[in-house]
Amino acid sequence: MIRLRLAVALAGVFCASLAVAQATDPRRSGYLEMGPALQKMQDDDTANPAMLFVQAGAATWAEKVGTAGKSCADCHGDAAVSMRGVAARYPAVTPPLDRPVDLGRRINLCRTTHQQAPALEAEGNDLLALSAFVTLQSRGLPIAPPEDSKLAAMQAQGADLYKRRQGQLNLSCASCHDDNAGRKLAGATIPQAHPTGYPIYRLEWQALGSLKRRLRNCLVGMRAEPWEEGAAEYLALEAYLMDRARGMPLDAPGVRP
Amino acid sequence: MRGVLAACLLSLLPGSVAAQQDSIPHSLSGQPGDPARGRAIVANRTVGLCLLCHSGPIPEERFQGNLAPSLEGAGLRSTPGQLRLRLVDARRLNPDTIMPPYYRTEGLTRVARNFQDKTILSAQQIEDVVAYLATLKD
């Protein structure tokens, strides 16, 4: 209860600073393109369906699993402290690998190496819920990808993919999200494609879903062949989108139509 | 310049479609188009896709786009031949256009498997849409 009130108070501060930032920054979270009813649903933690997944993620955080018999909490303690700002940095290079991985992959590295438990299914509900719980600890914090040459190479690859035309309709991501953002594609307002709210609860999916899933939806709309599960292209686009949104506050978990 | 353009176009089109200047004067299918079928294609968001970007005088479709000019008056602004060329490959008129090439498969990359080597519309569908657009005179 105290936590909830604190969260509401913090949300107030965050909205005020967001308003100031917007006066100068042309970048807009997809949140701002939604109608008042959906904004309200996202703002109210008791109405946002993604918060049910966050609760499940919190339970997993405390659960001892694997041969090591350890929970996330056993090593990381209070997530509000240890996970603060973490989601705002990913994708990032993380040990024992020396290449960037996304947050879900990072969590699975802890599952397999530190907990000695099987990896959670990529984009399955358990991993999405845990990711949403970890991401919530960065709510309101600015997106801050680390300076790193390997990450920079990946961001550049993502920027290239973003601008390249593809699919039967011969469109690029930029055709819509840079050149026509704010306009109407049939009934939908085209957002600027900032990844601030992920994972999101999308009403059309009736489920929590990842940024990758959202990107696949756009690829299908362009009549382009989606890359296969786990392809480097998704990670590159995610790294680029995070860099493009650098400094914007995370507002996850978002709700989308 | 125009001549080169027409020559390029000729070599790129499926089959042997004659293009002159900024228009393709002859029916792609050899048959006339049907405006009623054309209207249905334009209205259909998964067939013609036109109303994703355009608005037009099709009041029963509530959600229309505003990425492109209204289709109202299209038949006043362009001849059927010009409309046909625009639909076949709008890049011939504006290389940076976002309007998809409806009757051309060359030069596309990473097309989804189920659409590979297929044009968005068939020759007769193009004719039907041209016939419909030609009726939009106010």
XYZ file of C-alpha atoms in Angstrom:
395
model
C 0.000 0.000 0.000
C 2.767 2.427 1.019
C 4.639 1.247 -2.059
C 1.646 1.964 -4.225
C 1.272 5.502 -2.836
C 4.961 6.099 -3.328
C 4.633 4.880 -6.882
C 1.728 7.256 -7.508
C 3.683 10.183 -6.025
C 6.706 9.280 -8.109
C 4.526 9.002 -11.187
C 3.364 12.577 -10.521
C 6.921 13.885 -10.375
C 7.801 11.887 -13.458
C 4.869 13.295 -15.459
C 5.796 16.851 -14.480
C 9.397 16.392 -15.618
C 8.167 14.657 -18.751
C 6.064 17.746 -19.583
C 9.109 20.005 -19.226
C 11.252 17.716 -21.371
C 8.589 17.661 -24.095
C 8.689 21.395 -24.546
C 12.056 21.036 -26.270
C 12.277 17.389 -27.348
C 10.263 16.475 -30.463
C 10.370 12.798 -29.499
C 7.096 11.365 -28.220
C 6.384 8.102 -26.457
C 3.713 5.977 -28.133
C 1.776 6.543 -24.911
C 0.964 10.061 -26.098
C -0.655 8.772 -29.304
C -3.261 6.769 -27.385
C -6.722 7.992 -26.398
C -7.418 9.036 -22.783
C -9.058 5.707 -21.879
C -5.950 3.676 -22.764
C -3.627 6.233 -21.155
C -5.674 5.902 -17.977
C -5.465 2.125 -18.150
C -1.664 2.319 -18.456
C -1.349 4.900 -15.659
C -3.418 2.952 -13.149
C -1.464 -0.022 -11.847
C -4.691 -1.647 -10.671
C -6.159 -1.422 -14.221
C -3.057 -2.091 -16.340
C -3.276 -5.789 -17.311
C 0.532 -5.937 -17.583
C 0.738 -5.520 -13.802
C -0.661 -9.040 -13.333
C 2.386 -10.310 -15.188
C 4.633 -8.074 -13.080
C 3.191 -9.742 -9.971
C 3.944 -13.165 -11.422
C 7.470 -11.928 -12.205
C 7.910 -10.753 -8.610
C 6.965 -14.235 -7.402
C 9.509 -15.841 -9.758
C 12.145 -13.399 -8.497
C 11.776 -14.893 -5.026
C 11.560 -18.540 -6.093
C 14.520 -20.867 -5.460
C 15.143 -22.942 -8.573
C 17.763 -25.027 -10.335
C 20.593 -27.172 -9.084
C 22.027 -24.139 -7.298
C 18.765 -23.835 -5.337
C 18.979 -20.059 -5.449
C 16.400 -17.386 -6.209
C 17.142 -14.174 -8.045
C 16.629 -12.412 -4.720
C 19.255 -14.590 -3.005
C 21.930 -12.931 -5.117
C 20.391 -9.612 -6.131
C 18.416 -8.766 -2.961
C 15.782 -6.060 -3.266
C 15.045 -5.575 -6.966
C 14.033 -1.943 -6.362
C 17.687 -1.318 -5.492
C 19.694 -3.829 -7.535
C 17.622 -3.667 -10.733
C 17.089 0.098 -10.736
C 18.205 1.453 -14.118
C 19.205 -1.960 -15.505
C 16.456 -2.245 -18.155
C 17.239 1.316 -19.312
C 20.715 0.098 -20.399
C 19.882 -3.070 -22.354
C 20.742 -4.429 -24.922
C 24.284 -4.358 -23.519
C 27.474 -6.402 -23.375
C 27.383 -8.585 -20.277
C 29.615 -11.346 -18.843
C 30.401 -14.096 -19.618
C 29.607 -13.083 -23.242
C 31.452 -10.329 -25.032
C 28.627 -9.259 -27.313
C 25.420 -7.359 -26.610
C 22.363 -9.305 -25.464
C 18.835 -8.159 -24.638
C 17.374 -8.160 -21.148
C 15.585 -11.469 -21.621
C 18.795 -13.164 -22.694
C 20.619 -11.588 -19.712
C 18.029 -13.018 -17.334
C 18.386 -16.422 -18.994
C 22.169 -16.228 -18.523
C 21.496 -15.974 -14.786
C 19.081 -18.891 -15.036
C 21.551 -21.183 -16.779
C 24.867 -20.141 -15.195
C 23.967 -18.833 -11.732
C 20.831 -20.820 -10.914
C 21.794 -23.819 -13.019
C 18.211 -24.082 -14.194
C 16.901 -24.504 -17.745
C 16.537 -21.295 -19.732
C 13.027 -19.864 -19.839
C 11.334 -20.003 -23.239
C 12.175 -16.901 -25.294
C 9.067 -14.692 -25.350
C 7.175 -17.168 -23.166
C 5.039 -15.748 -20.350
C 7.537 -16.591 -17.580
C 10.401 -14.701 -19.175
C 8.141 -11.801 -20.229
C 6.795 -11.542 -16.677
C 10.277 -11.531 -15.151
C 11.434 -8.966 -17.742
C 8.402 -6.781 -16.964
C 9.195 -6.992 -13.241
C 12.852 -6.045 -13.821
C 11.859 -3.280 -16.268
C 9.383 -1.774 -13.809
C 12.348 -0.997 -11.536
C 13.486 1.536 -14.168
C 10.141 3.280 -14.566
C 10.698 6.985 -15.138
C 14.455 6.632 -15.603
C 16.062 7.868 -18.817
C 17.055 5.312 -21.449
C 20.849 5.137 -21.264
C 22.613 2.629 -23.539
C 26.260 2.244 -22.502
C 29.114 3.564 -24.643
C 30.629 0.418 -26.109
C 32.167 -0.254 -29.500
C 30.418 -3.613 -29.978
C 27.078 -2.082 -29.084
C 27.804 0.871 -31.384
C 28.377 -1.508 -34.303
C 25.062 -3.169 -33.579
C 23.248 0.172 -33.335
C 24.682 1.132 -36.739
C 23.472 -2.152 -38.231
C 20.022 -1.465 -36.764
C 19.971 2.077 -38.187
C 20.731 0.640 -41.602
C 17.924 -1.927 -41.365
C 15.546 0.762 -40.167
C 16.114 2.867 -43.267
C 16.153 0.043 -45.797
C 13.055 -0.579 -47.887
C 11.783 -4.142 -47.786
C 8.772 -6.322 -48.442
C 6.155 -6.356 -51.178
C 4.985 -2.838 -50.235
C 8.567 -1.535 -50.565
C 8.475 0.503 -47.342
C 11.133 1.124 -44.710
C 10.519 1.571 -40.996
C 11.515 5.203 -41.514
C 8.845 5.657 -44.246
C 6.235 5.440 -41.512
C 7.917 6.176 -38.190
C 10.170 9.088 -39.252
C 8.475 10.557 -42.330
C 4.825 10.040 -41.392
C 4.717 9.794 -37.590
C 1.596 11.425 -36.165
C -0.389 10.786 -39.348
C -3.170 8.227 -39.731
C -2.564 4.837 -41.316
C -6.255 3.952 -41.779
C -7.477 4.221 -38.169
C -4.117 4.036 -36.371
C -1.961 7.017 -35.473
C 1.602 6.169 -36.526
C 3.812 6.424 -33.422
C 7.493 7.405 -33.520
C 8.417 3.814 -32.624
C 10.174 4.466 -29.339
C 10.717 1.325 -27.267
C 9.933 3.058 -23.958
C 6.991 0.869 -22.924
C 8.191 -2.710 -23.456
C 7.139 -5.331 -22.664
C 3.605 -4.088 -23.464
C 0.157 -5.458 -22.896
C -1.423 -5.162 -26.344
C -5.215 -5.403 -26.451
C -5.074 -6.898 -29.956
C -2.864 -9.701 -28.608
C -4.757 -10.081 -25.345
C -1.305 -10.740 -23.945
C 1.968 -9.306 -22.755
C 4.447 -9.161 -25.616
C 8.001 -8.144 -26.387
C 9.401 -5.457 -28.659
C 10.401 -8.246 -31.064
C 6.817 -9.343 -31.354
C 5.809 -5.749 -32.138
C 8.529 -5.540 -34.806
C 7.310 -8.793 -36.343
C 3.817 -7.271 -36.583
C 5.225 -4.319 -38.524
C 7.216 -6.626 -40.827
C 4.068 -8.614 -41.586
C 2.243 -5.346 -42.338
C 5.011 -4.415 -44.796
C 4.674 -7.898 -46.324
C 8.334 -8.502 -45.530
C 9.624 -11.894 -44.419
C 10.015 -11.780 -40.619
C 13.506 -12.812 -39.505
C 13.656 -16.117 -37.767
C 13.314 -16.398 -34.008
C 16.429 -15.110 -32.260
C 17.889 -13.489 -35.424
C 20.550 -10.812 -34.902
C 18.460 -8.323 -36.898
C 15.889 -7.957 -34.103
C 18.615 -7.269 -31.574
C 20.210 -4.730 -33.931
C 16.892 -2.911 -34.406
C 16.267 -2.954 -30.663
C 19.766 -1.553 -29.993
C 19.165 1.187 -32.573
C 15.720 2.065 -31.244
C 17.079 2.309 -27.682
C 19.891 4.578 -28.867
C 17.392 6.691 -30.819
C 15.313 7.027 -27.636
C 18.329 7.819 -25.454
C 17.296 10.099 -22.588
C 13.568 9.404 -22.934
C 12.025 8.036 -19.718
C 11.008 4.371 -19.634
C 7.232 4.139 -19.200
C 6.916 0.350 -19.140
C 4.893 -1.728 -18.838
C 2.836 -0.001 -21.531
C -0.662 -0.693 -22.805
C -1.286 -0.520 -26.551
C -4.418 -0.934 -28.715
C 14.894 11.782 -70.662
C 11.249 10.796 -70.946
C 12.174 8.382 -73.731
C 14.779 6.716 -71.538
C 12.224 6.491 -68.754
C 9.720 4.811 -71.022
C 12.361 2.422 -72.317
C 13.392 1.466 -68.791
C 9.796 0.979 -67.842
C 9.232 -1.263 -70.809
C 12.048 -3.547 -69.799
C 10.828 -3.768 -66.209
C 7.159 -4.471 -66.632
C 5.789 -7.993 -66.529
C 4.867 -9.146 -70.024
C 4.980 -6.650 -72.800
C 3.234 -3.553 -71.583
C 3.768 -0.543 -73.782
C 4.473 2.652 -71.883
C 4.519 6.067 -73.484
C 5.817 9.188 -71.789
C 4.109 9.479 -68.421
C 1.319 7.064 -69.142
C 0.471 3.486 -70.068
C -2.347 4.006 -72.578
C -3.479 0.419 -73.149
C -5.269 -2.028 -70.900
C -2.873 -4.421 -69.151
C -5.318 -7.297 -69.527
C -6.674 -6.419 -72.951
C -10.078 -6.071 -71.300
C -11.867 -2.951 -70.070
C -12.054 -2.417 -66.295
C -15.181 -2.583 -64.177
C -15.583 0.492 -61.912
C -17.772 -1.326 -59.363
C -15.153 -4.034 -58.866
C -12.506 -1.304 -58.769
C -14.301 0.514 -55.973
C -14.457 -2.702 -53.942
C -10.702 -3.216 -54.415
C -9.907 0.352 -53.338
C -12.173 0.014 -50.279
C -10.642 -3.287 -49.167
C -7.845 -2.768 -46.675
C -6.174 -6.087 -47.404
C -6.617 -6.121 -51.206
C -6.121 -2.586 -52.534
C -4.705 -1.153 -49.284
C -5.418 2.306 -50.751
C -7.366 3.615 -47.754
C -4.479 2.839 -45.412
C -2.803 5.921 -46.896
C -5.507 7.761 -48.866
C -8.959 9.018 -48.111
C -11.652 8.807 -50.758
C -15.386 9.078 -51.402
C -16.145 5.711 -49.785
C -18.185 6.771 -46.736
C -18.877 3.240 -45.443
C -15.154 2.840 -44.679
C -14.792 4.829 -41.469
C -11.039 4.586 -41.046
C -9.155 6.275 -43.853
C -5.537 7.369 -43.916
C -3.949 10.781 -44.382
C -0.469 9.869 -45.608
C -1.457 10.762 -49.168
C -3.814 13.101 -51.052
C -7.535 12.309 -51.237
C -8.565 10.196 -54.201
C -11.457 12.568 -54.840
C -11.043 14.139 -58.272
C -8.347 11.641 -59.318
C -10.145 11.187 -62.658
C -9.975 14.950 -63.276
C -6.292 15.298 -62.516
C -5.071 12.337 -64.543
C -5.954 10.409 -67.675
C -6.637 6.664 -67.399
C -3.187 6.059 -68.892
C -1.535 8.185 -66.225
C -3.513 6.457 -63.472
C -2.451 3.079 -64.880
C 1.218 4.055 -64.827
C 0.928 5.364 -61.249
C -0.602 2.096 -60.078
C 1.834 -0.109 -61.981
C 4.872 1.594 -60.445
C 4.548 5.006 -58.782
C 8.340 5.212 -58.533
C 8.352 6.076 -62.235
C 6.736 9.384 -61.236
C 8.504 9.935 -57.910
C 11.496 7.733 -57.027
C 11.015 8.449 -53.306
C 7.311 7.667 -53.180
C 5.897 5.489 -50.438
C 3.071 4.344 -52.710
C 3.711 0.627 -53.314
C 4.335 -0.677 -56.852
C 1.114 -2.578 -57.562
C 2.181 -4.359 -60.745
C 5.866 -4.844 -60.455
C 7.993 -7.339 -58.538
C 11.484 -6.305 -59.636
C 13.751 -4.424 -57.257
C 11.961 -5.581 -54.101
C 13.897 -7.186 -51.239
C 12.947 -9.582 -48.462
C 9.385 -10.055 -49.694
C 7.362 -12.339 -47.404
C 7.293 -15.902 -48.685
C 3.553 -15.922 -49.400
C 3.868 -12.803 -51.597
C 7.092 -13.682 -53.379
C 7.106 -13.074 -57.151
C 3.487 -11.962 -56.959
C 2.276 -8.490 -57.846
C 0.015 -6.771 -55.299
C -2.818 -6.590 -57.833
C -3.434 -8.577 -61.024
C -3.620 -6.967 -64.480
C -7.426 -7.071 -64.430
C -7.571 -5.656 -60.883
C -5.415 -2.721 -62.038
C -7.858 -2.152 -64.913
C -10.823 -2.242 -62.515
C -9.169 0.306 -60.193
C -8.257 2.574 -63.126
C -11.883 2.404 -64.325
C -13.102 3.358 -60.847
C -10.606 6.215 -60.395
C -11.569 7.580 -63.821
C -15.124 8.060 -62.492
C -13.909 10.326 -59.655
C -14.519 13.631 -61.377
C -15.432 15.975 -58.553
